Short mmCIF file of C-alpha atoms in Angstrom, two decimals:
data_model
loop_
_atom_site.label_atom_id
_atom_site.label_comp_id
_atom_site.label_asym_id
_atom_site.label_seq_id
_atom_site.Cartn_x
_atom_site.Cartn_y
_atom_site.Cartn_z
CA UNK A 1 -7.01 11.17 18.45
CA UNK A 2 -5.53 11.73 14.99
CA UNK A 3 -7.95 9.45 13.12
CA UNK A 4 -11.58 9.40 14.26
CA UNK A 5 -14.19 7.44 12.32
CA UNK A 6 -17.87 6.73 12.77
CA UNK A 7 -20.40 4.58 10.96
CA UNK A 8 -23.77 6.30 11.14
CA UNK A 9 -27.07 4.46 10.66
CA UNK A 10 -29.09 7.63 11.18
CA UNK A 11 -28.88 10.91 9.30
CA UNK A 12 -25.55 12.67 8.83
CA UNK A 13 -25.36 16.46 9.23
CA UNK A 14 -22.15 17.73 7.60
CA UNK A 15 -22.56 21.25 8.99
CA UNK A 16 -22.72 19.89 12.55
CA UNK A 17 -19.70 17.64 11.96
CA UNK A 18 -17.69 20.50 10.47
CA UNK A 19 -18.59 22.92 13.29
CA UNK A 20 -17.50 20.37 15.89
CA UNK A 21 -14.29 19.61 13.99
CA UNK A 22 -13.44 23.32 13.75
CA UNK A 23 -13.97 23.74 17.49
CA UNK A 24 -11.24 21.21 18.11
CA UNK A 25 -8.56 23.23 16.26
CA UNK A 26 -5.60 24.65 18.06
CA UNK A 27 -3.31 26.73 15.91
CA UNK A 28 -3.45 24.77 12.64
CA UNK A 29 -3.86 26.88 9.52
CA UNK A 30 -6.01 24.61 7.38
CA UNK A 31 -9.11 22.45 7.46
CA UNK A 32 -10.31 20.74 4.29
CA UNK A 33 -13.62 18.91 4.23
CA UNK A 34 -15.64 16.96 1.70
CA UNK A 35 -19.28 15.93 1.71
CA UNK A 36 -20.60 13.21 -0.59
CA UNK A 37 -24.32 13.45 -1.41
CA UNK A 38 -26.55 10.80 -2.88
CA UNK A 39 -27.32 11.41 -6.54
CA UNK A 40 -31.02 11.13 -7.51
CA UNK A 41 -30.24 9.22 -10.72
CA UNK A 42 -28.27 6.11 -11.62
CA UNK A 43 -25.36 6.14 -14.05
CA UNK A 44 -27.83 5.12 -16.77
CA UNK A 45 -30.02 8.10 -15.91
CA UNK A 46 -32.85 6.23 -14.19
CA UNK A 47 -34.32 7.76 -11.03
CA UNK A 48 -33.05 6.14 -7.83
CA UNK A 49 -35.43 6.16 -4.88
CA UNK A 50 -33.09 4.75 -2.25
CA UNK A 51 -29.51 3.63 -1.96
CA UNK A 52 -28.90 0.64 0.26
CA UNK A 53 -25.43 0.50 1.79
CA UNK A 54 -24.99 -3.00 3.16
CA UNK A 55 -22.23 -3.42 5.75
CA UNK A 56 -20.60 -6.09 7.91
CA UNK A 57 -20.77 -4.85 11.52
CA UNK A 58 -17.28 -4.61 12.97
CA UNK A 59 -15.52 -5.32 9.68
CA UNK A 60 -16.83 -2.20 7.90
CA UNK A 61 -15.90 0.06 10.81
CA UNK A 62 -12.40 -1.47 10.89
CA UNK A 63 -11.95 -0.90 7.14
CA UNK A 64 -12.85 2.79 7.49
CA UNK A 65 -10.58 3.21 10.50
CA UNK A 66 -7.68 1.60 8.61
CA UNK A 67 -8.17 4.00 5.69
CA UNK A 68 -8.28 7.02 8.04
CA UNK A 69 -5.13 5.86 9.83
CA UNK A 70 -3.36 5.38 6.50
CA UNK A 71 -4.26 8.98 5.60
CA UNK A 72 -3.05 10.26 8.98
CA UNK A 73 0.26 8.45 8.52
CA UNK A 74 0.78 9.36 4.89
CA UNK A 75 0.32 13.14 5.00
CA UNK A 76 1.45 15.88 7.37
CA UNK A 77 -1.92 16.33 9.00
CA UNK A 78 -3.32 16.86 12.45
CA UNK A 79 -6.74 15.26 12.88
CA UNK A 80 -8.64 13.13 10.39
CA UNK A 81 -12.39 12.60 10.70
CA UNK A 82 -14.53 10.25 8.62
CA UNK A 83 -18.28 9.85 9.17
CA UNK A 84 -19.96 7.36 6.83
CA UNK A 85 -23.59 6.41 6.50
CA UNK A 86 -24.84 2.84 6.28
CA UNK A 87 -28.28 1.38 5.64
CA UNK A 88 -30.94 3.18 3.62
CA UNK A 89 -30.06 6.56 2.10
CA UNK A 90 -32.32 8.89 0.12
CA UNK A 91 -31.46 11.26 -2.73
CA UNK A 92 -29.61 14.44 -1.70
CA UNK A 93 -28.79 13.07 1.77
CA UNK A 94 -25.16 13.10 2.86
CA UNK A 95 -23.49 9.70 2.53
CA UNK A 96 -20.00 10.59 3.69
CA UNK A 97 -18.21 13.45 5.39
CA UNK A 98 -14.45 13.77 5.77
CA UNK A 99 -12.45 16.54 7.40
CA UNK A 100 -8.70 16.94 7.75
CA UNK A 101 -6.71 19.55 9.65
CA UNK A 102 -3.12 20.49 8.86
CA UNK A 103 -0.61 23.27 9.37
CA UNK A 104 -0.82 24.08 5.65
CA UNK A 105 -3.59 23.67 3.09
CA UNK A 106 -1.85 21.39 0.58
CA UNK A 107 -1.59 18.47 3.02
CA UNK A 108 -5.21 18.94 4.07
CA UNK A 109 -6.47 18.91 0.45
CA UNK A 110 -4.34 15.90 -0.47
CA UNK A 111 -5.35 13.87 2.56
CA UNK A 112 -9.06 14.54 1.95
CA UNK A 113 -8.64 13.59 -1.72
CA UNK A 114 -6.81 10.39 -0.72
CA UNK A 115 -9.46 9.50 1.88
CA UNK A 116 -12.25 9.75 -0.67
CA UNK A 117 -10.42 7.72 -3.32
CA UNK A 118 -9.77 4.97 -0.78
CA UNK A 119 -13.29 5.04 0.69
CA UNK A 120 -14.85 4.77 -2.78
CA UNK A 121 -13.06 1.50 -3.51
CA UNK A 122 -11.69 -0.11 -0.33
CA UNK A 123 -14.34 0.53 2.33
CA UNK A 124 -16.27 -2.64 3.21
CA UNK A 125 -19.65 -1.74 1.73
CA UNK A 126 -21.96 -3.25 -0.82
CA UNK A 127 -24.35 -0.80 -2.43
CA UNK A 128 -27.60 -1.28 -4.25
CA UNK A 129 -29.65 1.31 -6.07
CA UNK A 130 -33.41 0.78 -5.77
CA UNK A 131 -35.91 2.53 -8.02
CA UNK A 132 -39.13 2.08 -9.94
CA UNK A 133 -37.18 0.43 -12.78
CA UNK A 134 -35.62 -2.20 -10.49
CA UNK A 135 -32.67 -2.84 -8.20
CA UNK A 136 -29.00 -3.02 -9.13
CA UNK A 137 -25.88 -3.79 -7.11
CA UNK A 138 -23.12 -1.31 -7.88
CA UNK A 139 -19.40 -2.06 -8.12
CA UNK A 140 -16.53 0.44 -8.22
CA UNK A 141 -16.32 2.08 -11.65
CA UNK A 142 -13.21 2.19 -13.83
CA UNK A 143 -13.00 5.84 -12.84
CA UNK A 144 -13.04 4.89 -9.15
CA UNK A 145 -10.27 2.35 -9.74
CA UNK A 146 -8.20 4.85 -11.73
CA UNK A 147 -8.62 7.40 -8.92
CA UNK A 148 -7.56 4.76 -6.39
CA UNK A 149 -4.46 3.94 -8.46
CA UNK A 150 -3.20 7.52 -8.06
CA UNK A 151 -2.01 6.53 -4.58
CA UNK A 152 0.39 3.58 -4.91
CA UNK A 153 2.25 1.65 -2.21
CA UNK A 154 -0.57 0.86 0.14
CA UNK A 155 -0.98 -2.39 2.01
CA UNK A 156 -4.66 -2.38 1.23
CA UNK A 157 -4.31 -2.03 -2.51
CA UNK A 158 -5.55 -5.06 -4.36
CA UNK B 1 -21.96 -34.02 22.72
CA UNK B 2 -23.21 -31.63 20.04
CA UNK B 3 -20.83 -29.30 18.22
CA UNK B 4 -20.83 -25.51 18.57
CA UNK B 5 -23.16 -23.88 16.02
CA UNK B 6 -21.42 -22.25 13.05
CA UNK B 7 -22.71 -18.89 11.86
CA UNK B 8 -22.83 -18.12 8.15
CA UNK B 9 -23.28 -14.49 7.10
CA UNK B 10 -24.06 -13.20 3.61
CA UNK B 11 -23.65 -9.65 2.32
CA UNK B 12 -24.43 -7.63 -0.79
CA UNK B 13 -26.09 -9.54 -3.62
CA UNK B 14 -25.22 -12.81 -1.86
CA UNK B 15 -27.31 -11.62 1.10
CA UNK B 16 -30.19 -10.72 -1.22
CA UNK B 17 -30.16 -14.29 -2.48
CA UNK B 18 -29.55 -16.26 0.73
CA UNK B 19 -30.69 -13.98 3.55
CA UNK B 20 -28.40 -12.41 6.11
CA UNK B 21 -27.65 -15.34 8.36
CA UNK B 22 -27.81 -19.09 8.60
CA UNK B 23 -26.72 -21.23 11.52
CA UNK B 24 -25.28 -24.69 10.94
CA UNK B 25 -25.65 -27.12 13.80
CA UNK B 26 -23.40 -29.51 11.95
CA UNK B 27 -20.45 -28.29 9.88
CA UNK B 28 -19.74 -30.86 7.17
CA UNK B 29 -16.66 -29.23 5.72
CA UNK B 30 -13.02 -28.80 6.69
CA UNK B 31 -12.17 -25.84 4.44
CA UNK B 32 -13.89 -22.78 2.99
CA UNK B 33 -13.88 -24.38 -0.47
CA UNK B 34 -15.47 -27.58 0.86
CA UNK B 35 -18.08 -25.52 2.67
CA UNK B 36 -19.00 -23.71 -0.55
CA UNK B 37 -19.48 -27.05 -2.33
CA UNK B 38 -21.38 -28.69 0.53
CA UNK B 39 -23.79 -25.77 0.79
CA UNK B 40 -24.32 -25.61 -2.98
CA UNK B 41 -25.04 -29.36 -3.11
CA UNK B 42 -27.64 -29.07 -0.35
CA UNK B 43 -29.41 -25.94 -1.61
CA UNK B 44 -29.52 -24.81 -5.27
CA UNK B 45 -29.69 -21.14 -4.17
CA UNK B 46 -26.25 -21.60 -2.62
CA UNK B 47 -24.76 -22.18 -6.09
CA UNK B 48 -24.01 -18.45 -5.92
CA UNK B 49 -21.25 -19.39 -3.45
CA UNK B 50 -19.43 -21.20 -6.27
CA UNK B 51 -19.05 -17.89 -8.14
CA UNK B 52 -15.26 -17.27 -8.00
CA UNK B 53 -15.82 -13.54 -7.42
CA UNK B 54 -17.65 -14.30 -4.15
CA UNK B 55 -15.13 -13.93 -1.34
CA UNK B 56 -15.09 -15.38 2.14
CA UNK B 57 -13.91 -14.50 5.61
CA UNK B 58 -13.44 -16.72 8.64
CA UNK B 59 -13.84 -15.01 11.99
CA UNK B 60 -13.64 -11.67 10.13
CA UNK B 61 -10.34 -12.43 8.39
CA UNK B 62 -10.39 -12.73 4.61
CA UNK B 63 -9.90 -16.40 3.78
CA UNK B 64 -9.08 -18.34 0.62
CA UNK B 65 -10.76 -21.62 -0.31
CA UNK B 66 -7.96 -23.61 1.33
CA UNK B 67 -8.51 -21.93 4.72
CA UNK B 68 -9.64 -24.36 7.45
CA UNK B 69 -13.04 -23.97 9.09
CA UNK B 70 -14.13 -25.29 12.48
CA UNK B 71 -17.49 -25.52 14.25
CA UNK B 72 -18.37 -22.33 16.15
CA UNK B 73 -16.68 -19.94 13.74
CA UNK B 74 -18.28 -17.00 11.93
CA UNK B 75 -17.95 -17.49 8.18
CA UNK B 76 -19.05 -14.76 5.79
CA UNK B 77 -19.51 -14.75 2.01
CA UNK B 78 -19.70 -11.55 0.00
CA UNK B 79 -19.01 -9.99 -3.42
CA UNK B 80 -16.06 -7.61 -3.83
CA UNK B 81 -16.53 -4.39 -1.85
CA UNK B 82 -18.31 -1.67 -3.75
CA UNK B 83 -16.80 1.09 -1.64
CA UNK B 84 -18.86 3.86 -0.10
#
């Protein structure tokens, strides 16, 4: 299975995911992984108590799988794993974990970088930050869009 | 003979406003655009569906306002994806 993806409503344990991913290796020289954690403050600096990641069952999973398959096809990599949370997330919890194996490190780094740029803009989520000062729906930032634009020639690019 | 119920789903800030799901026992629209207007005329809260940034899907395929709708389909409305 070159591209494995999972949407996780419960907690996500990056160390467990990484250990399992490493166990599946067979002769490749590189594994790159990335863990995204929930920040305890909004962009404006206000404390955020929970992050709500709204998702469309079936559609969201398909969007993540498509991104993972694009990464697997675009770089010289072995396995690609994406585990993404949905629902209610609390500060410092893991939101996303990606891991990529490859014969050499450059491809693994690049594929992980690509996965995150795509997930941050193209994954079918809607996110809301809830805190004492109110609730706000968040859209991709200019920075997210600029990061996404580093990888041209994708079917999914808008 | 009654028609198949049509499921409407709302996500993101649209879901906050309209709830997650509504079921129409009678679909009085032939296209996505007509459905937006019919819903908005019947319920002021549904005016959010007239926001041009609110997108739609029909049976889980992204659909423009000209896309046909039929009773029994699953039609979703949502803002642009925020990403993860």
